[in-house]
Amino acid sequence: VNELDIIACLSGLSDPQFFKNDACCLAGNIFTKDILIENVHFLPDCNPKNLAKKALRVNLSDIASCGATPKFYLLGIALNNAAKQKCWIEEFILGLSQDQEKYQIRLLGGDTIIHDGPITISVTMIGSVNDGITLKRNGAKIDDLVCVSGTIGDSYLGLLSYKGDIAPDKYFKSRYNLPEPKVELGKKILNIATSCIDISDGLLHDANHIAQNSGVMIEINSDLVPVSDNANALLIQDPGLKDKMIVAGDDYELLFTVPQKFQDQIKDYNCTVIGKVKQGSGVSLIKKGKKLTGFKKLGFVHK
Amino acid sequence: VNELDIIACLSGLSDPQFFKNDACCLAGNIFTKDILIENVHFLPDCNPKNLAKKALRVNLSDIASCGATPKFYLLGIALNNAAKQKCWIEEFILGLSQDQEKYQIRLLGGDTIIHDGPITISVTMIGSVNDGITLKRNGAKIDDLVCVSGTIGDSYLGLLSYKGDIAPDKYFKSRYNLPEPKVELGKKILNIATSCIDISDGLLHDANHIAQNSGVMIEINSDLVPVSDNANALLIQDPGLKDKMIVAGDDYELLFTVPQKFQDQIKDYNCTVIGKVKQGSGVSLIKKGKKLTGFKKLGFVHK
């Protein structure tokens, strides 16, 4: 039994229309819930200020993918001896406080536990949308443009940097430590995007979510996928790295589809067109003019 | 640093009026969040069906203490190897499903994690109230009657029964395993009670919460505190047990105050008057006609 099996079982307990974009919508409110656990989602010695922010931001990214405005959150924390030190908690609360200001959100309530187990942070974020209109995964239309915000793969390179697989790089590490959820962009594209998802599982994997939910094929041109200057410097030496960057996760950028007439608007929003919606299913990748298909979770199989 | 210190720090991040009865109210909606963690709140070999129900019911009890109607919940679960077995998950989901039916609630969404740590269940429950009217902790008035639902101490005796400190008793164990949150009662007393709390920390401890929040003294007559027939049989042999039963927790009954004119109505609701609201502060206990004061978390100091 894996996570997908469990989710499939749980879905039977819910109305199917609630489960959208890792967030659910109810009477104009958007709810998301993401748990971060020590050793699974972060390392024991991580900075508590950043940890607090990350716990909020992975949820804010789900709110962004709906085009909603974040409003409130509930916080459940289980701390252990290492974390219940005064300085740890002060830093953690400073992180919450700074992001409350940055994203204009307020703590509603929660639960606090001291135990011997791993530090566990459970955030439920509540956002609002006007008239119940939200971005969804299931509206991509054939001939729509496939677009992405920011740059892809920096967070993955941050992880490699921490592991020592590439030279230490502050920029990559900061992208890994602290996502920048695209809340403002989500609201801007609310009325033009036909589908949207935030990239947490990896660009191709999340593109596949849109493809499956919309009943279309998402064609992505790898050469068009935007990368940072730092990443570009690495890619000159090792072009093969890009294949990994587009399947790795934790980018927390928005991937969305729009009708072609909005092409100029997308550029104004600093987003990049990386492909097109086609008839078919799954994800299709173009690389140096060649078409690759047969998407699997960890990469592409050449045909 | 203990849990109360952390909560005090977190309160600074929130509007004070949100924190009420372990639940918070926002635009007619009530939100509660309680996390259950293996080895802290339940034993590793516990029945997964009961565990699912308990995770919902501790939250339902918070909803009940507001006089609200539970509607939806979000569920975050971190499972480990022991729990990701098919039969474990099937039982867990059966428990959720049965209580969805019993309490007319629906799953909205959530998060699922497989890890090596303790089983962790985080529930956010959403309830609704009409016109934003909720039961609160801060409204007890001098001369109000102090009332309690059901019987007190059975859950504590269930824990003693599991530990082998008293003879095994199915009734006590079931009260420990599976609380019966007083959702219907909460709605019935919504318009007559001046304050309300659900008893999770222990009768005297939770009475102290009302006293502190309302700026009054809560006087409780220990001899009037209702106990079950099974508990009564034990008390005949060991009368001193009652002192422990009224400070132990996990009763998930409602403790509330009402103006004296509602005395008859309270009896119709199968609730018991156990004391009176007085001028002063804290909790005062009457036992066999003698007044005891000086409430501490784990018991009373004779004066």
Coordinates of C-alpha atoms in Angstrom, one line a residue:
Chain A
V1 CA 0.0 0.0 0.0
N2 CA 1.5 3.4 -1.0
E3 CA 0.4 7.0 -0.6
L4 CA -1.6 7.0 -3.8
D5 CA -3.6 3.9 -2.6
I6 CA -4.4 5.6 0.6
I7 CA -5.4 8.8 -1.1
A8 CA -7.7 6.8 -3.4
C9 CA -9.4 5.2 -0.4
L10 CA -9.8 8.5 1.3
S11 CA -11.3 10.1 -1.8
G12 CA -14.3 7.8 -1.3
L13 CA -15.0 9.7 1.9
S14 CA -15.2 13.0 0.1
D15 CA -17.1 14.7 -2.6
P16 CA -14.9 14.5 -5.7
Q17 CA -15.2 18.2 -6.5
F18 CA -13.5 19.1 -3.3
F19 CA -10.2 17.7 -4.3
K20 CA -8.5 20.2 -6.6
N21 CA -5.0 21.4 -6.9
D22 CA -4.1 19.9 -3.5
A23 CA -6.6 22.4 -2.2
C24 CA -10.3 22.2 -1.7
C25 CA -12.9 24.8 -2.3
L26 CA -16.0 25.3 -0.1
A27 CA -18.3 28.3 -0.4
G28 CA -15.7 30.7 -1.6
N29 CA -13.1 29.5 0.8
I30 CA -10.0 27.5 -0.2
F31 CA -8.5 25.0 2.3
T32 CA -5.0 23.4 2.0
K33 CA -3.2 21.2 4.5
D34 CA 0.4 20.2 4.2
I35 CA 2.5 18.5 6.9
L36 CA 6.2 18.8 7.2
I37 CA 8.1 16.1 9.2
E38 CA 11.7 16.1 10.3
N39 CA 13.9 13.7 8.3
V40 CA 11.2 13.5 5.5
H41 CA 10.7 17.1 4.5
F42 CA 13.6 18.8 6.3
L43 CA 16.8 18.0 8.2
P44 CA 17.1 18.0 12.0
D45 CA 19.6 20.9 12.0
C46 CA 17.6 23.2 9.7
N47 CA 17.1 26.8 10.6
P48 CA 13.8 27.2 12.5
K49 CA 13.0 30.6 11.0
N50 CA 13.2 29.1 7.5
L51 CA 11.3 26.0 8.6
A52 CA 8.4 28.1 9.9
K53 CA 8.3 30.0 6.6
K54 CA 8.6 26.8 4.5
A55 CA 5.7 25.3 6.4
L56 CA 3.5 28.3 5.5
R57 CA 4.8 28.7 2.0
V58 CA 4.2 25.1 0.7
N59 CA 0.6 25.8 1.7
L60 CA 0.6 29.3 0.2
S61 CA 1.8 27.8 -3.0
D62 CA -1.3 25.5 -3.1
I63 CA -3.4 28.6 -2.4
A64 CA -1.6 30.4 -5.2
S65 CA -2.4 27.6 -7.6
C66 CA -6.1 28.3 -7.1
G67 CA -5.8 32.0 -7.7
A68 CA -7.0 32.6 -4.2
T69 CA -6.0 35.2 -1.5
P70 CA -4.5 33.6 1.6
K71 CA -6.2 34.8 4.8
F72 CA -5.7 32.6 7.9
Y73 CA -4.0 29.5 9.0
L74 CA -4.1 26.9 11.8
L75 CA -0.9 25.5 13.1
G76 CA -0.3 22.2 14.8
I77 CA 3.3 21.6 16.0
A78 CA 4.8 18.6 17.7
L79 CA 8.2 19.6 19.1
N80 CA 10.9 17.5 20.8
N81 CA 13.7 18.2 23.2
A82 CA 15.9 19.7 20.5
A83 CA 13.2 22.1 19.4
K84 CA 11.7 23.2 22.7
Q85 CA 14.7 25.4 23.5
K86 CA 13.8 29.0 23.9
C87 CA 16.0 30.2 21.0
W88 CA 14.6 27.6 18.6
I89 CA 11.0 28.6 19.4
E90 CA 11.8 32.3 19.2
E91 CA 13.3 31.9 15.8
F92 CA 10.4 29.7 14.6
I93 CA 7.9 32.3 15.8
L94 CA 10.0 35.1 14.1
G95 CA 9.7 33.2 10.9
L96 CA 5.9 32.9 11.2
S97 CA 5.6 36.5 12.2
Q98 CA 7.7 37.7 9.2
D99 CA 5.6 35.7 6.7
Q100 CA 2.4 36.8 8.3
E101 CA 3.4 40.3 7.4
K102 CA 4.7 39.4 4.0
Y103 CA 1.6 37.4 2.9
Q104 CA -0.9 39.3 5.1
I105 CA -2.1 36.2 6.9
R106 CA -3.1 35.6 10.5
L107 CA -2.9 32.6 12.8
L108 CA -6.3 31.4 13.8
G109 CA -5.5 28.7 16.3
G110 CA -3.9 25.3 16.6
D111 CA -2.4 22.6 18.8
T112 CA 1.0 22.2 20.5
I113 CA 2.6 18.9 21.6
I114 CA 5.9 18.1 23.2
H115 CA 7.1 14.5 22.4
D116 CA 10.1 12.4 21.8
G117 CA 9.5 11.9 18.1
P118 CA 10.4 14.0 15.0
I119 CA 9.5 17.7 14.8
T120 CA 6.1 17.8 13.0
I121 CA 4.5 20.9 11.6
S122 CA 0.9 20.7 10.2
V123 CA -0.5 23.8 8.6
T124 CA -4.1 24.3 7.4
M125 CA -4.3 27.4 5.3
I126 CA -7.5 29.2 4.5
G127 CA -7.9 31.4 1.5
S128 CA -10.7 33.1 -0.2
V129 CA -11.9 33.6 -3.8
N130 CA -14.5 35.9 -5.2
D131 CA -17.7 34.3 -6.4
G132 CA -16.2 30.9 -5.9
I133 CA -14.1 31.2 -9.1
T134 CA -10.8 29.3 -8.8
L135 CA -8.0 28.0 -11.0
K136 CA -8.4 24.3 -11.5
R137 CA -6.4 21.4 -13.0
N138 CA -9.1 20.3 -15.4
G139 CA -9.7 23.1 -17.9
A140 CA -6.7 22.9 -20.3
K141 CA -7.9 23.2 -23.9
I142 CA -6.3 22.0 -27.1
D143 CA -4.0 24.7 -28.7
D144 CA -3.6 26.5 -25.3
L145 CA -0.1 27.7 -24.5
V146 CA 1.7 25.9 -21.6
C147 CA 3.4 28.5 -19.4
V148 CA 5.6 28.5 -16.3
S149 CA 6.6 31.2 -13.9
G150 CA 10.1 31.9 -12.7
T151 CA 12.9 29.4 -13.3
I152 CA 12.9 25.6 -12.9
G153 CA 15.3 23.3 -11.2
D154 CA 17.1 25.7 -8.8
S155 CA 15.6 24.0 -5.7
Y156 CA 16.9 20.6 -7.0
L157 CA 20.3 22.1 -7.5
G158 CA 20.1 23.4 -4.0
L159 CA 19.6 19.9 -2.7
L160 CA 22.6 18.7 -4.8
S161 CA 24.6 21.6 -3.3
Y162 CA 23.7 20.5 0.2
K163 CA 24.6 16.9 -0.6
G164 CA 28.0 18.0 -2.0
D165 CA 27.2 16.6 -5.5
I166 CA 27.8 20.1 -7.0
A167 CA 29.9 23.0 -5.7
P168 CA 28.2 24.9 -2.8
D169 CA 25.9 27.7 -4.1
K170 CA 24.1 30.1 -1.9
Y171 CA 21.5 31.0 -4.5
F172 CA 20.5 27.3 -5.1
K173 CA 20.4 26.6 -1.4
S174 CA 18.2 29.5 -0.7
R175 CA 15.8 28.4 -3.4
Y176 CA 15.7 24.9 -1.8
N177 CA 15.2 26.4 1.7
L178 CA 12.7 29.0 1.0
P179 CA 10.2 28.7 -1.8
E180 CA 8.6 31.9 -3.1
P181 CA 4.9 31.0 -3.7
K182 CA 3.4 32.9 -6.6
V183 CA 0.4 34.2 -4.8
E184 CA 0.1 37.5 -6.7
L185 CA 0.6 35.7 -10.1
G186 CA -2.2 33.2 -9.2
K187 CA -4.6 36.1 -8.8
K188 CA -3.5 37.8 -12.0
I189 CA -4.0 34.8 -14.2
L190 CA -7.3 33.8 -12.5
N191 CA -9.4 35.2 -15.3
I192 CA -7.2 34.1 -18.3
A193 CA -5.7 30.6 -17.3
T194 CA -7.7 27.5 -18.3
S195 CA -5.8 25.4 -15.8
C196 CA -3.1 25.8 -13.2
I197 CA -1.0 23.8 -10.7
D198 CA 1.9 24.6 -8.5
I199 CA 5.1 22.6 -9.3
S200 CA 5.9 20.6 -6.1
D201 CA 6.3 17.1 -7.6
G202 CA 8.4 18.3 -10.6
L203 CA 7.6 20.1 -13.8
L204 CA 6.8 17.0 -15.9
H205 CA 5.0 15.2 -13.2
D206 CA 2.7 18.2 -12.4
A207 CA 2.2 18.8 -16.2
N208 CA 0.9 15.2 -16.2
H209 CA -1.6 16.1 -13.5
I210 CA -3.0 18.8 -15.7
A211 CA -3.0 16.4 -18.7
Q212 CA -4.8 13.7 -16.9
N213 CA -7.4 16.0 -15.3
S214 CA -8.1 17.9 -18.5
G215 CA -8.1 14.9 -20.8
V216 CA -5.4 16.4 -23.1
M217 CA -1.7 15.9 -23.9
I218 CA 0.7 18.5 -22.6
E219 CA 3.7 19.0 -25.0
I220 CA 6.7 20.7 -23.4
N221 CA 9.8 21.9 -25.2
S222 CA 12.6 21.3 -22.8
D223 CA 14.8 23.9 -24.5
L224 CA 12.2 26.6 -23.7
V225 CA 12.1 25.7 -19.9
P226 CA 13.5 28.8 -18.2
V227 CA 16.5 28.3 -15.9
S228 CA 18.4 30.8 -13.7
D229 CA 21.8 32.3 -14.7
N230 CA 23.5 30.1 -12.0
A231 CA 21.8 27.0 -13.4
N232 CA 22.8 28.0 -17.0
A233 CA 26.5 28.2 -16.0
L234 CA 26.2 24.5 -14.8
L235 CA 24.3 23.4 -17.8
I236 CA 27.1 24.6 -20.2
Q237 CA 29.4 22.1 -18.5
D238 CA 26.7 19.3 -18.0
P239 CA 23.8 19.7 -20.4
G240 CA 22.3 16.4 -19.2
L241 CA 21.5 18.0 -15.9
K242 CA 18.4 19.6 -17.4
D243 CA 16.6 16.3 -17.8
K244 CA 16.8 16.0 -14.0
M245 CA 15.9 19.5 -13.3
I246 CA 12.5 19.2 -15.1
V247 CA 11.5 16.1 -13.1
A248 CA 12.8 17.1 -9.7
G249 CA 10.3 18.9 -7.4
D250 CA 10.0 21.7 -4.9
D251 CA 10.1 24.5 -7.5
Y252 CA 6.8 26.0 -6.2
E253 CA 6.4 27.9 -9.5
L254 CA 3.1 27.9 -11.3
L255 CA 2.5 25.8 -14.4
F256 CA -0.6 26.9 -16.3
T257 CA -2.3 26.9 -19.6
V258 CA -3.8 30.0 -21.4
P259 CA -5.5 30.6 -24.8
Q260 CA -3.0 31.9 -27.4
K261 CA -4.5 35.4 -27.4
F262 CA -3.0 36.0 -24.0
Q263 CA 0.6 35.4 -25.2
D264 CA 1.7 39.0 -24.6
Q265 CA 0.1 39.3 -21.2
I266 CA 2.0 36.2 -20.1
K267 CA 5.3 37.9 -21.0
D268 CA 4.2 41.0 -18.9
Y269 CA 3.9 38.6 -15.9
N270 CA 7.5 37.4 -16.4
C271 CA 6.2 33.9 -17.4
T272 CA 7.6 31.8 -20.2
V273 CA 5.7 29.8 -22.8
I274 CA 7.2 26.3 -22.7
G275 CA 4.8 24.3 -24.8
K276 CA 1.3 23.6 -26.1
V277 CA -1.8 21.6 -25.3
K278 CA -2.4 18.9 -27.8
Q279 CA -4.9 16.2 -28.5
G280 CA -3.9 13.0 -26.6
S281 CA -2.9 12.1 -23.1
G282 CA 0.0 12.4 -20.8
V283 CA 3.1 14.5 -21.3
S284 CA 5.2 14.8 -24.5
L285 CA 8.7 16.3 -24.4
I286 CA 10.6 18.0 -27.2
K287 CA 14.3 18.2 -26.8
K288 CA 16.6 19.6 -29.4
G289 CA 13.8 19.2 -32.0
K290 CA 13.2 15.5 -31.1
K291 CA 10.0 14.3 -29.6
L292 CA 10.2 12.0 -26.6
T293 CA 7.2 10.3 -25.0
G294 CA 6.4 7.7 -22.4
F295 CA 6.5 9.8 -19.3
K296 CA 7.5 8.0 -16.1
K297 CA 7.8 9.5 -12.7
L298 CA 11.6 9.8 -12.7
G299 CA 12.3 10.5 -16.3
F300 CA 11.6 10.0 -19.9
V301 CA 11.9 6.9 -22.0
H302 CA 13.2 7.5 -25.6
K303 CA 11.0 6.0 -28.3
Chain B
V1 CA 10.0 26.1 27.8
N2 CA 6.7 24.2 28.0
E3 CA 3.6 24.0 25.9
L4 CA 2.0 27.0 27.7
D5 CA 4.9 29.2 26.9
I6 CA 4.8 28.2 23.3
I7 CA 1.0 28.9 23.2
A8 CA 1.6 32.3 24.8
C9 CA 4.2 33.2 22.1
L10 CA 1.9 32.0 19.3
S11 CA -1.0 34.0 20.7
G12 CA 0.9 37.1 19.8
L13 CA 0.5 36.1 16.1
S14 CA -3.2 36.0 16.3
D15 CA -6.2 38.2 17.2
P16 CA -7.1 37.3 20.8
Q17 CA -10.7 36.8 20.0
F18 CA -9.9 33.9 17.8
F19 CA -8.7 31.7 20.6
K20 CA -11.8 30.3 22.3
N21 CA -12.6 26.9 23.7
D22 CA -9.7 25.4 21.8
A23 CA -11.6 26.4 18.7
C24 CA -11.7 29.7 16.8
C25 CA -14.5 31.4 15.2
L26 CA -14.4 33.2 11.9
A27 CA -17.4 34.5 10.0
G28 CA -19.8 32.0 11.3
N29 CA -17.3 29.1 10.9
I30 CA -15.7 27.3 13.8
F31 CA -12.2 25.8 13.3
T32 CA -10.5 23.3 15.6
K33 CA -7.2 21.4 15.1
D34 CA -6.0 18.6 17.3
I35 CA -3.1 16.3 16.5
L36 CA -2.8 12.7 17.9
I37 CA 0.6 11.1 18.0
E38 CA 1.6 7.5 18.7
N39 CA 3.0 7.0 22.2
V40 CA 1.7 10.4 23.3
H41 CA -2.0 10.1 22.7
F42 CA -2.4 6.4 21.8
L43 CA -0.5 3.2 22.0
P44 CA 1.2 1.6 19.0
D45 CA -1.1 -1.5 19.0
C46 CA -4.4 0.4 19.3
N47 CA -7.3 -0.4 17.1
P48 CA -7.1 1.7 13.9
K49 CA -10.9 2.0 13.6
N50 CA -11.2 3.5 17.1
L51 CA -8.1 5.6 16.4
A52 CA -9.7 7.2 13.4
K53 CA -12.9 7.9 15.4
K54 CA -10.9 9.3 18.4
A55 CA -9.0 11.7 16.1
L56 CA -12.4 13.0 14.8
R57 CA -14.1 13.0 18.1
V58 CA -11.6 15.0 20.1
N59 CA -12.1 17.7 17.5
L60 CA -15.9 17.2 17.5
S61 CA -15.8 17.8 21.2
D62 CA -14.2 21.2 20.7
I63 CA -16.9 21.9 18.1
A64 CA -19.5 20.8 20.6
S65 CA -18.1 23.2 23.3
C66 CA -18.9 26.1 20.9
G67 CA -22.5 24.9 20.3
A68 CA -21.6 24.6 16.6
T69 CA -22.6 22.0 14.0
P70 CA -19.7 20.1 12.6
K71 CA -19.6 20.1 8.8
F72 CA -16.2 19.2 7.2
Y73 CA -12.7 18.1 8.1
L74 CA -9.3 18.0 6.7
L75 CA -7.1 15.0 7.5
G76 CA -3.3 14.9 7.6
I77 CA -1.8 11.4 8.3
A78 CA 1.8 10.3 8.6
L79 CA 1.9 6.5 8.6
N80 CA 4.8 4.1 9.2
N81 CA 5.5 0.6 8.1
A82 CA 3.2 -0.9 10.8
A83 CA 0.3 1.3 9.7
K84 CA 0.6 1.1 6.0
Q85 CA -0.6 -2.4 5.9
K86 CA -3.8 -2.8 3.8
C87 CA -5.9 -4.1 6.8
W88 CA -4.8 -1.3 9.0
I89 CA -5.8 1.3 6.5
E90 CA -9.0 -0.4 5.7
E91 CA -10.0 -0.4 9.4
F92 CA -8.9 3.2 9.8
I93 CA -11.0 4.3 6.8
L94 CA -13.9 2.3 8.1
G95 CA -13.7 4.3 11.3
L96 CA -13.7 7.6 9.5
S97 CA -16.6 6.4 7.3
Q98 CA -18.7 5.3 10.3
D99 CA -18.2 8.6 12.1
Q100 CA -18.8 10.6 9.0
E101 CA -22.2 9.0 9.0
K102 CA -22.8 9.3 12.7
Y103 CA -21.9 13.0 12.9
Q104 CA -22.9 14.0 9.4
I105 CA -19.5 15.3 8.4
R106 CA -17.5 15.1 5.2
L107 CA -13.8 14.9 4.4
L108 CA -12.6 18.0 2.5
G109 CA -9.0 17.1 1.7
G110 CA -5.6 16.6 3.3
D111 CA -2.2 15.2 3.2
T112 CA -0.6 11.7 3.4
I113 CA 2.9 10.9 4.3
I114 CA 4.8 7.6 4.8
H115 CA 7.7 7.8 7.2
D116 CA 9.7 5.9 9.8
G117 CA 8.4 7.9 12.7
P118 CA 5.3 7.7 14.9
I119 CA 1.8 7.5 13.4
T120 CA 0.6 11.1 13.4
I121 CA -3.0 12.1 12.8
S122 CA -3.8 15.8 12.3
V123 CA -7.5 16.8 12.0
T124 CA -8.8 20.2 11.2
M125 CA -12.6 20.3 11.8
I126 CA -14.8 23.0 10.4
G127 CA -18.2 23.7 12.0
S128 CA -20.8 26.3 11.5
V129 CA -22.9 28.5 13.8
N130 CA -25.9 30.7 13.0
D131 CA -25.4 34.4 13.1
G132 CA -21.9 33.9 14.6
I133 CA -23.3 33.0 18.0
T134 CA -21.1 30.5 19.9
L135 CA -20.6 29.2 23.4
K136 CA -17.5 30.8 25.0
R137 CA -15.4 30.5 28.1
N138 CA -15.7 34.0 29.3
G139 CA -19.4 34.6 30.1
A140 CA -19.9 32.9 33.5
K141 CA -21.9 35.2 35.8
I142 CA -22.0 35.2 39.6
D143 CA -24.9 33.0 40.9
D144 CA -25.0 30.9 37.7
L145 CA -25.3 27.2 38.2
V146 CA -22.2 25.0 37.2
C147 CA -23.4 22.0 35.2
V148 CA -21.8 19.0 33.7
S149 CA -23.0 16.4 31.2
G150 CA -22.7 12.6 31.5
T151 CA -20.4 11.1 34.1
I152 CA -16.9 12.0 35.1
G153 CA -13.8 9.9 35.5
D154 CA -14.7 6.8 33.5
S155 CA -12.0 7.5 30.9
Y156 CA -9.4 7.8 33.7
L157 CA -10.6 4.5 35.2
G158 CA -10.3 3.0 31.7
L159 CA -6.6 4.1 31.6
L160 CA -6.1 2.5 35.1
S161 CA -7.8 -0.6 33.8
Y162 CA -5.4 -0.8 30.8
K163 CA -2.4 -0.2 33.2
G164 CA -3.6 -3.1 35.4
D165 CA -4.0 -0.7 38.4
I166 CA -7.7 -1.7 38.7
A167 CA -9.5 -4.9 37.6
P168 CA -10.1 -5.0 33.8
D169 CA -13.4 -3.3 32.9
K170 CA -14.8 -3.1 29.4
Y171 CA -17.0 -0.1 30.1
F172 CA -14.2 2.0 31.4
K173 CA -11.9 0.9 28.6
S174 CA -14.5 1.9 26.0
R175 CA -14.9 5.3 27.6
Y176 CA -11.2 5.7 27.4
N177 CA -10.9 4.5 23.8
L178 CA -13.9 6.3 22.3
P179 CA -15.2 9.6 23.6
E180 CA -18.8 10.5 22.8
P181 CA -18.6 14.3 22.1
K182 CA -21.7 16.1 23.2
V183 CA -22.5 17.8 19.9
E184 CA -26.3 17.8 20.2
L185 CA -26.1 19.1 23.8
G186 CA -23.8 21.9 22.8
K187 CA -26.5 23.1 20.3
K188 CA -29.3 22.7 22.9
I189 CA -27.6 24.9 25.5
L190 CA -26.3 27.5 23.0
N191 CA -29.0 30.0 23.9
I192 CA -29.0 29.4 27.7
A193 CA -25.4 28.7 28.8
T194 CA -23.3 31.7 29.8
S195 CA -20.0 29.7 29.3
C196 CA -19.0 26.3 28.2
I197 CA -15.9 24.1 27.8
D198 CA -15.3 20.5 27.0
I199 CA -13.5 18.5 29.6
S200 CA -10.3 17.3 28.1
D201 CA -7.7 18.4 30.7
G202 CA -9.8 17.3 33.7
L203 CA -13.0 18.7 35.4
L204 CA -11.3 21.0 37.9
H205 CA -8.6 22.1 35.4
D206 CA -11.2 23.0 32.8
A207 CA -13.4 24.7 35.4
N208 CA -10.4 26.8 36.1
H209 CA -10.3 27.8 32.5
I210 CA -13.8 29.2 32.7
A211 CA -13.0 30.9 36.0
Q212 CA -10.0 32.6 34.6
N213 CA -11.7 33.7 31.4
S214 CA -14.8 34.9 33.1
G215 CA -13.1 36.6 36.1
V216 CA -15.1 34.6 38.6
M217 CA -14.7 31.7 41.1
I218 CA -16.2 28.3 40.2
E219 CA -17.3 26.4 43.3
I220 CA -17.8 22.7 42.7
N221 CA -19.3 20.2 45.1
S222 CA -17.3 17.0 44.7
D223 CA -20.2 15.0 46.2
L224 CA -22.5 16.2 43.4
V225 CA -20.1 15.3 40.5
P226 CA -21.9 12.5 38.7
V227 CA -20.2 9.1 38.3
S228 CA -21.2 5.9 36.5
D229 CA -22.6 2.9 38.3
N230 CA -19.3 1.1 37.5
A231 CA -17.3 3.9 39.1
N232 CA -19.7 4.0 42.1
A233 CA -19.0 0.4 42.8
L234 CA -15.2 1.2 42.9
L235 CA -15.8 4.3 45.0
I236 CA -17.5 2.3 47.8
Q237 CA -14.3 0.4 48.3
D238 CA -11.9 3.4 47.7
P239 CA -13.6 6.8 48.2
G240 CA -10.3 8.6 47.7
L241 CA -10.4 7.7 44.0
K242 CA -12.9 10.5 43.4
D243 CA -10.3 13.2 44.0
K244 CA -8.3 11.7 41.1
M245 CA -11.3 11.3 38.8
I246 CA -12.2 15.0 39.0
V247 CA -8.6 16.1 38.0
A248 CA -8.0 13.4 35.4
G249 CA -8.8 14.3 31.8
D250 CA -10.3 12.8 28.6
D251 CA -13.9 12.9 29.7
Y252 CA -15.1 14.9 26.7
E253 CA -18.2 15.9 28.6
L254 CA -19.4 19.5 28.6
L255 CA -18.9 21.8 31.6
F256 CA -21.0 24.9 31.4
T257 CA -22.7 27.6 33.4
V258 CA -26.4 28.7 33.2
P259 CA -28.6 31.2 35.0
Q260 CA -30.5 29.6 37.9
K261 CA -33.9 29.9 36.0
F262 CA -32.8 27.1 33.6
Q263 CA -32.3 24.5 36.4
D264 CA -35.3 22.4 35.2
Q265 CA -34.2 22.5 31.5
I266 CA -30.7 21.2 32.6
K267 CA -32.3 18.1 34.1
D268 CA -34.2 17.5 30.9
Y269 CA -30.9 17.4 29.1
N270 CA -29.5 14.7 31.5
C271 CA -27.0 17.2 32.9
T272 CA -26.2 17.6 36.6
V273 CA -25.7 20.8 38.7
I274 CA -22.4 20.4 40.5
G275 CA -21.8 23.9 41.8
K276 CA -22.2 27.6 41.6
V277 CA -20.4 30.6 40.2
K278 CA -19.1 32.9 43.0
Q279 CA -17.2 36.1 43.3
G280 CA -13.5 35.6 43.4
S281 CA -11.1 33.6 41.2
G282 CA -10.0 30.1 40.5
V283 CA -11.8 26.9 41.6
S284 CA -13.1 26.1 45.0
L285 CA -14.0 22.5 45.9
I286 CA -16.6 21.4 48.5
K287 CA -16.1 17.9 49.8
K288 CA -18.3 16.4 52.5
G289 CA -19.3 19.9 53.5
K290 CA -15.8 21.2 53.8
K291 CA -14.4 23.8 51.5
L292 CA -11.0 23.2 49.9
T293 CA -9.2 25.9 47.9
G294 CA -5.8 26.4 46.3
F295 CA -6.3 24.6 43.0
K296 CA -3.2 23.1 41.4
K297 CA -3.0 21.1 38.3
L298 CA -2.8 17.7 39.9
G299 CA -5.0 18.2 43.0
F300 CA -6.1 20.3 45.9
V301 CA -4.2 21.7 48.8
H302 CA -6.2 21.7 52.1
K303 CA -6.3 25.1 53.8

